[in-house]
Amino acid sequence: MTPYGGLAFFCVLTVVLIPAAVLGLLGKSTRGYGILATAALLLAVFDSWTARVTLLAFWALETGLCCGYVRLQRRCGQLWLLLVFLSLSIAPLLAVKLGGLFPRLRLFSLLGISYMSFRAVQVLLDCYDGHLKSVNLLDFSYFLLFAPSVSAGPLDRYRRFTEDLHSVPGREAYAVLLRDGVWKLATGAFYNFCLGNLIWNLWIARLPESGFLPTLSYLYGYTLFMFFNFAGYSRMAVGTAYLLGVRLPDNFNRPFLAADLKDFWARWHISLSTWLRDYVYTRFCMTALRGKWFRGKRTASYLGYFLTMTLMGIWHGLSLHFLIYGCYHGVLMGVNEALDTRWKRFKKLKKRPVPRVIMGIITCHLFGVGLLIFSGRFF
């Protein structure tokens, strides 16, 4: 059963969410029931014993690593220990990605492993940085396997997530969550099933596979499809989480109104872009500056963007078009940074109405070319 993929899933989801809504409207905590609801949804989604055993093994590995690292880190907080645990944590993700590229090396597959792996990595890094002093086994398991966002995000943060778990919103506050959650579920379903499907079936699917004009049309159609499809899934995940008392962060914020690519990535797949900014880009730049790796003041930033966006491409898969997609955005983000820091007029232009509109159109087309690469149409 595919999450948010059809009537069967929504029937199960409705049955699972009704008790949560009743508890919330009575002013009770939904934490205990939410854990049971997550287990029920996971059993429905991972509907074969092979998938369930794989998920259980993944949970055991990541939980053991995070809980074990917390204990060992108190005695030995050196970087090498973190690198060992990070390597073990992302090993299942690398195995799945390699299996997708080389079928003969495929050991297993696991729905949502990219999102779950990044959650586990985040906890390890927060422990190393001293932001987390302890990890509760039940809370970590709930966070790692949180069913509403297990397959398509958004990526939440452990500390923010656990704050919601251990706070009871009360009747009035939960009523607002319920209202907003139902609205997000409804609009997300409309985005995905109506607009996304119409764009795919009536536009993209009817285009020839080659030719300049069909490819140009594909660029516009695929960009719109990806927005409504992905934003729809994200909204449904956020809406479901709201009903369970968890305020998952929104993943999209009117990206097509962005003036440049840095602004665009602050509005598109927000949870992933901010995760990469905080745990890859900032960490790389700070380490490079402290170690005085480069002579130029902005070199670390340029390389940091390239590294971050290339990793983003690899996160989607190890195929050539994903790698080129990441590198493409890495170069563009570096150019964007250079314009921001070296051309003073660039920031002024973004504040003026007409130039901002022109720059926004250019930005959307640059992003659309990236999605064209991402789609694999060129390769």
Coordinates of C-alpha atoms in Angstrom, one line a residue:
M1 CA 0.0 0.0 0.0
T2 CA 1.5 3.4 -1.0
P3 CA 1.2 6.3 1.5
Y4 CA -1.4 8.8 0.3
G5 CA -1.6 6.7 -2.9
G6 CA -5.2 5.6 -3.1
L7 CA -8.6 5.0 -1.5
A8 CA -7.4 2.0 0.5
F9 CA -4.8 4.1 2.3
F10 CA -7.1 6.9 3.1
C11 CA -9.7 4.5 4.5
V12 CA -7.0 3.1 6.9
L13 CA -5.8 6.7 7.6
T14 CA -9.4 7.8 8.5
V15 CA -9.9 4.9 10.9
V16 CA -6.5 5.5 12.5
L17 CA -7.0 9.3 12.9
I18 CA -10.5 9.4 14.4
P19 CA -9.4 8.3 17.9
A20 CA -6.5 10.8 17.8
A21 CA -9.0 13.6 17.0
V22 CA -11.2 12.5 19.9
L23 CA -8.3 12.5 22.3
G24 CA -7.1 15.9 21.2
L25 CA -10.6 17.5 21.4
L26 CA -10.9 16.1 25.0
G27 CA -7.7 17.8 25.9
K28 CA -5.7 14.6 26.3
S29 CA -2.2 13.8 25.1
T30 CA -2.0 12.0 21.7
R31 CA 1.6 10.8 22.2
G32 CA 0.7 7.2 23.3
Y33 CA -2.0 6.8 20.8
G34 CA 0.2 8.4 18.1
I35 CA 2.8 5.7 18.6
L36 CA 0.1 3.0 18.1
A37 CA -1.2 4.8 15.1
T38 CA 2.3 5.0 13.5
A39 CA 2.7 1.2 14.1
A40 CA -0.7 0.5 12.4
L41 CA 0.1 2.7 9.4
L42 CA 3.6 1.2 9.1
L43 CA 2.0 -2.3 9.0
A44 CA -0.4 -1.2 6.3
V45 CA 2.3 0.5 4.2
F46 CA 5.0 -2.2 4.7
D47 CA 2.6 -4.9 3.7
S48 CA 5.0 -7.8 3.2
W49 CA 6.9 -9.7 5.8
T50 CA 10.1 -9.0 3.9
A51 CA 9.5 -5.2 4.1
R52 CA 8.6 -5.4 7.7
V53 CA 11.6 -7.4 8.7
T54 CA 13.8 -5.0 6.7
L55 CA 12.3 -2.1 8.5
L56 CA 12.7 -3.7 11.9
A57 CA 16.4 -4.4 11.2
F58 CA 16.9 -0.8 10.0
W59 CA 15.2 0.5 13.2
A60 CA 17.3 -1.8 15.4
L61 CA 20.6 -0.6 13.7
E62 CA 19.8 3.1 13.8
T63 CA 18.4 2.9 17.4
G64 CA 21.4 1.0 18.6
L65 CA 23.8 3.4 16.9
C66 CA 22.2 6.5 18.3
C67 CA 21.6 5.2 21.8
G68 CA 25.1 3.7 21.8
Y69 CA 26.8 6.9 20.6
V70 CA 25.2 8.9 23.4
R71 CA 26.8 6.7 26.0
L72 CA 30.2 6.4 24.3
Q73 CA 30.3 10.1 23.4
R74 CA 30.4 11.0 27.1
R75 CA 33.6 9.1 27.5
C76 CA 35.1 9.7 24.1
G77 CA 33.9 12.8 22.2
Q78 CA 36.5 12.7 19.5
L79 CA 35.6 13.2 15.8
W80 CA 36.8 9.7 14.7
L81 CA 34.1 8.1 16.9
L82 CA 31.4 10.2 15.2
L83 CA 32.7 9.3 11.8
V84 CA 32.5 5.6 12.6
F85 CA 28.9 5.9 13.8
L86 CA 27.9 8.1 10.9
S87 CA 29.4 5.6 8.4
L88 CA 27.5 2.7 10.0
S89 CA 24.3 4.8 10.1
I90 CA 24.3 5.7 6.3
A91 CA 25.5 2.2 5.2
P92 CA 22.0 0.9 4.6
L93 CA 21.1 4.0 2.6
L94 CA 24.3 3.6 0.5
A95 CA 23.4 -0.1 0.0
V96 CA 20.0 0.8 -1.3
K97 CA 21.4 3.5 -3.6
L98 CA 24.0 1.2 -5.0
G99 CA 21.4 -1.5 -5.6
G100 CA 19.4 0.9 -7.6
L101 CA 22.4 1.7 -9.8
F102 CA 23.7 -1.9 -10.0
P103 CA 20.8 -4.4 -9.7
R104 CA 23.2 -7.3 -9.1
L105 CA 24.4 -5.6 -5.9
R106 CA 20.9 -5.1 -4.6
L107 CA 20.6 -6.6 -1.1
F108 CA 17.3 -5.0 -0.1
S109 CA 15.1 -2.0 -0.6
L110 CA 13.2 0.1 2.0
L111 CA 10.6 2.7 1.4
G112 CA 11.6 6.1 2.9
I113 CA 15.1 5.1 3.8
S114 CA 16.5 8.4 2.6
Y115 CA 14.4 10.4 5.0
M116 CA 14.8 8.0 7.9
S117 CA 18.6 7.9 7.5
F118 CA 18.8 11.7 7.6
R119 CA 16.8 11.8 10.8
A120 CA 19.2 9.3 12.4
V121 CA 22.3 11.3 11.1
Q122 CA 20.8 14.5 12.5
V123 CA 20.5 13.0 16.0
L124 CA 24.1 11.7 15.9
L125 CA 25.4 15.2 14.8
D126 CA 23.3 17.0 17.5
C127 CA 24.7 14.6 20.1
Y128 CA 28.2 15.4 18.9
D129 CA 27.6 19.1 19.0
G130 CA 26.2 18.9 22.6
H131 CA 22.7 19.9 21.6
L132 CA 21.4 16.5 22.8
K133 CA 22.5 15.1 26.1
S134 CA 20.3 12.0 26.0
V135 CA 18.0 10.1 23.6
N136 CA 14.8 8.5 24.8
L137 CA 14.3 5.1 23.1
L138 CA 10.6 5.5 22.6
D139 CA 10.8 9.1 21.4
F140 CA 13.6 8.3 19.0
S141 CA 11.8 5.3 17.5
Y142 CA 8.6 7.4 17.0
F143 CA 10.7 10.2 15.4
L144 CA 12.6 7.8 13.2
L145 CA 9.6 5.9 12.0
F146 CA 7.0 8.6 12.1
A147 CA 4.5 7.2 9.6
P148 CA 2.9 10.4 8.2
S149 CA 6.3 11.5 6.8
V150 CA 8.1 8.2 6.4
S151 CA 8.1 8.2 2.6
A152 CA 8.1 11.8 1.4
G153 CA 9.0 14.0 4.3
P154 CA 9.1 16.7 5.5
L155 CA 12.3 16.2 7.5
D156 CA 11.7 17.3 11.1
R157 CA 14.2 18.0 13.9
Y158 CA 14.4 15.7 16.9
R159 CA 14.3 18.4 19.5
R160 CA 11.3 20.2 18.0
F161 CA 9.5 16.9 17.4
T162 CA 9.9 15.7 21.0
E163 CA 8.7 19.1 22.3
D164 CA 5.4 18.4 20.6
L165 CA 5.3 14.9 22.0
H166 CA 5.6 16.0 25.6
S167 CA 3.2 19.0 25.4
V168 CA -0.6 18.8 25.5
P169 CA -2.0 21.5 23.3
G170 CA -5.4 21.6 25.0
R171 CA -8.9 21.6 23.5
E172 CA -8.8 25.0 21.7
A173 CA -5.3 24.6 20.4
Y174 CA -6.0 21.1 19.2
A175 CA -9.2 22.3 17.5
V176 CA -7.0 24.7 15.4
L177 CA -4.6 21.9 14.6
L178 CA -7.5 19.7 13.6
R179 CA -9.0 22.4 11.3
D180 CA -5.6 23.2 9.7
G181 CA -4.8 19.5 9.4
V182 CA -8.0 18.6 7.6
W183 CA -7.5 21.6 5.3
K184 CA -3.9 20.5 4.5
L185 CA -5.1 17.0 3.8
A186 CA -7.8 18.1 1.5
T187 CA -5.7 20.7 -0.4
G188 CA -2.8 18.3 -0.6
A189 CA -5.1 15.6 -2.1
F190 CA -6.4 18.2 -4.6
Y191 CA -2.9 19.2 -5.6
N192 CA -1.7 15.6 -6.1
F193 CA -4.7 13.7 -7.4
C194 CA -6.4 16.5 -9.4
L195 CA -3.9 19.0 -10.6
G196 CA -0.8 16.7 -10.7
N197 CA -2.6 13.9 -12.4
L198 CA -4.2 16.2 -14.9
I199 CA -0.9 17.8 -15.8
W200 CA 0.7 14.4 -16.2
N201 CA -2.1 12.6 -18.2
L202 CA -3.2 15.5 -20.4
W203 CA 0.1 17.3 -20.9
I204 CA 3.3 15.4 -20.2
A205 CA 2.2 11.9 -21.2
R206 CA 1.2 13.2 -24.6
L207 CA 4.5 14.8 -25.5
P208 CA 6.9 13.2 -28.0
E209 CA 10.1 11.9 -26.4
S210 CA 12.4 14.2 -28.4
G211 CA 12.5 17.5 -30.2
F212 CA 13.2 21.1 -29.0
L213 CA 9.6 22.2 -28.7
P214 CA 8.3 19.0 -27.0
T215 CA 11.3 19.3 -24.6
L216 CA 10.5 22.9 -23.8
S217 CA 6.9 22.0 -23.2
Y218 CA 8.1 19.1 -21.0
L219 CA 10.2 21.5 -19.0
Y220 CA 7.1 23.6 -18.1
G221 CA 4.8 20.7 -17.6
Y222 CA 7.2 18.6 -15.5
T223 CA 8.0 21.6 -13.3
L224 CA 4.4 22.2 -12.5
F225 CA 3.8 18.4 -12.1
M226 CA 6.7 18.1 -9.6
F227 CA 5.4 21.0 -7.6
F228 CA 1.8 19.8 -7.3
N229 CA 2.8 16.2 -6.8
F230 CA 5.5 16.8 -4.2
A231 CA 3.7 19.7 -2.5
G232 CA 0.6 17.7 -2.4
Y233 CA 2.3 14.7 -0.7
S234 CA 4.0 17.1 1.8
R235 CA 0.8 18.9 2.7
M236 CA -1.0 15.6 3.3
A237 CA 1.9 14.4 5.5
V238 CA 1.8 17.7 7.5
G239 CA -2.0 17.5 7.8
T240 CA -1.8 14.0 9.1
A241 CA 0.8 14.9 11.6
Y242 CA -1.3 17.8 12.9
L243 CA -4.1 15.4 13.7
L244 CA -1.6 13.4 15.8
G245 CA -0.6 16.6 17.6
V246 CA 2.8 17.0 15.8
R247 CA 3.4 20.3 14.0
L248 CA 5.5 19.1 11.1
P249 CA 7.1 22.0 9.3
D250 CA 5.7 23.1 5.9
N251 CA 7.8 22.0 3.0
F252 CA 6.8 24.7 0.4
N253 CA 6.3 28.4 0.6
R254 CA 5.3 29.8 -2.8
P255 CA 8.6 29.0 -4.5
F256 CA 7.7 30.5 -7.9
L257 CA 7.7 33.9 -6.3
A258 CA 11.5 33.6 -5.5
A259 CA 13.8 36.3 -6.9
D260 CA 16.9 34.1 -7.1
L261 CA 17.9 30.4 -6.6
K262 CA 18.9 30.9 -2.9
D263 CA 15.5 32.3 -2.2
F264 CA 13.9 29.5 -4.3
W265 CA 15.6 26.8 -2.2
A266 CA 14.5 28.6 0.9
R267 CA 10.9 28.0 -0.4
W268 CA 11.1 24.6 -2.1
H269 CA 11.6 21.3 -0.2
I270 CA 12.4 23.6 2.8
S271 CA 13.0 20.8 5.3
L272 CA 15.7 19.2 3.1
S273 CA 17.4 22.4 2.0
T274 CA 17.5 23.8 5.6
W275 CA 18.8 20.4 6.8
L276 CA 21.6 20.4 4.3
R277 CA 22.3 24.1 5.1
D278 CA 22.6 23.4 8.8
Y279 CA 24.4 20.0 8.8
V280 CA 26.5 20.2 5.7
Y281 CA 27.0 23.7 4.3
T282 CA 27.5 25.5 7.6
R283 CA 29.6 22.7 9.1
F284 CA 31.9 22.6 6.1
C285 CA 32.3 26.4 5.9
M286 CA 33.0 26.8 9.7
T287 CA 35.5 23.9 9.6
A288 CA 37.3 25.4 6.5
L289 CA 37.4 28.9 8.1
R290 CA 38.8 27.6 11.4
G291 CA 41.4 25.4 9.6
K292 CA 42.2 28.2 7.1
W293 CA 41.9 25.8 4.2
F294 CA 41.6 28.5 1.6
R295 CA 43.1 31.9 1.0
G296 CA 40.0 33.5 -0.5
K297 CA 37.3 34.6 2.0
R298 CA 34.4 33.3 -0.1
T299 CA 36.0 30.1 -1.4
A300 CA 34.7 28.0 1.4
S301 CA 31.2 29.3 0.8
Y302 CA 31.4 28.5 -3.0
L303 CA 32.7 25.0 -2.4
G304 CA 30.3 24.5 0.4
Y305 CA 27.3 25.2 -1.9
F306 CA 28.8 22.9 -4.5
L307 CA 29.3 20.1 -2.0
T308 CA 25.9 20.6 -0.4
M309 CA 23.9 20.6 -3.6
T310 CA 25.9 17.7 -5.1
L311 CA 25.1 15.7 -1.9
M312 CA 21.4 16.7 -2.5
G313 CA 21.6 15.1 -5.9
I314 CA 23.3 12.0 -4.6
W315 CA 20.6 11.7 -1.9
H316 CA 18.0 11.2 -4.7
G317 CA 20.1 8.5 -6.3
L318 CA 23.5 7.5 -7.7
S319 CA 22.4 7.7 -11.4
L320 CA 24.2 10.1 -13.7
H321 CA 21.3 12.5 -14.1
F322 CA 20.9 12.9 -10.3
L323 CA 24.7 13.6 -9.9
I324 CA 24.6 16.2 -12.8
Y325 CA 21.4 17.7 -11.3
G326 CA 23.2 18.2 -7.9
C327 CA 26.3 19.6 -9.6
Y328 CA 24.2 22.0 -11.7
H329 CA 22.6 23.5 -8.7
G330 CA 25.9 23.6 -6.9
V331 CA 27.3 25.8 -9.6
L332 CA 24.3 28.0 -9.8
M333 CA 24.2 28.5 -6.0
G334 CA 27.9 29.5 -6.1
V335 CA 27.2 32.0 -8.9
N336 CA 24.2 33.3 -6.8
E337 CA 26.5 33.7 -3.8
A338 CA 29.1 35.6 -5.9
L339 CA 26.5 38.0 -7.2
D340 CA 25.2 38.6 -3.7
T341 CA 28.6 39.3 -2.3
R342 CA 30.5 40.9 -5.2
W343 CA 27.8 42.9 -7.1
K344 CA 26.1 45.3 -4.7
R345 CA 23.4 46.2 -7.2
F346 CA 22.2 42.6 -7.3
K347 CA 20.5 42.9 -3.9
K348 CA 19.0 46.3 -4.8
L349 CA 17.5 44.9 -8.0
K350 CA 15.8 42.1 -6.1
K351 CA 13.9 44.8 -4.1
R352 CA 12.6 46.7 -7.1
P353 CA 9.3 45.4 -8.6
V354 CA 10.1 45.1 -12.3
P355 CA 13.6 43.7 -12.0
R356 CA 12.4 41.3 -9.3
V357 CA 9.8 39.9 -11.7
I358 CA 12.3 39.5 -14.5
M359 CA 14.8 37.8 -12.1
G360 CA 12.0 35.6 -10.8
I361 CA 11.2 34.4 -14.4
I362 CA 14.9 33.6 -15.0
T363 CA 15.1 31.8 -11.7
C364 CA 12.0 29.6 -12.5
H365 CA 13.5 28.7 -15.8
L366 CA 16.9 27.8 -14.3
F367 CA 15.2 25.6 -11.8
G368 CA 13.0 24.1 -14.5
V369 CA 16.2 23.1 -16.5
G370 CA 17.4 21.5 -13.3
L371 CA 14.2 19.4 -13.1
L372 CA 14.6 18.5 -16.7
I373 CA 18.0 17.0 -15.9
F374 CA 16.5 15.4 -12.8
S375 CA 13.8 13.8 -14.9
G376 CA 16.4 11.8 -16.9
R377 CA 15.0 13.1 -20.2
F378 CA 18.5 14.0 -21.3
F379 CA 20.2 10.8 -20.2

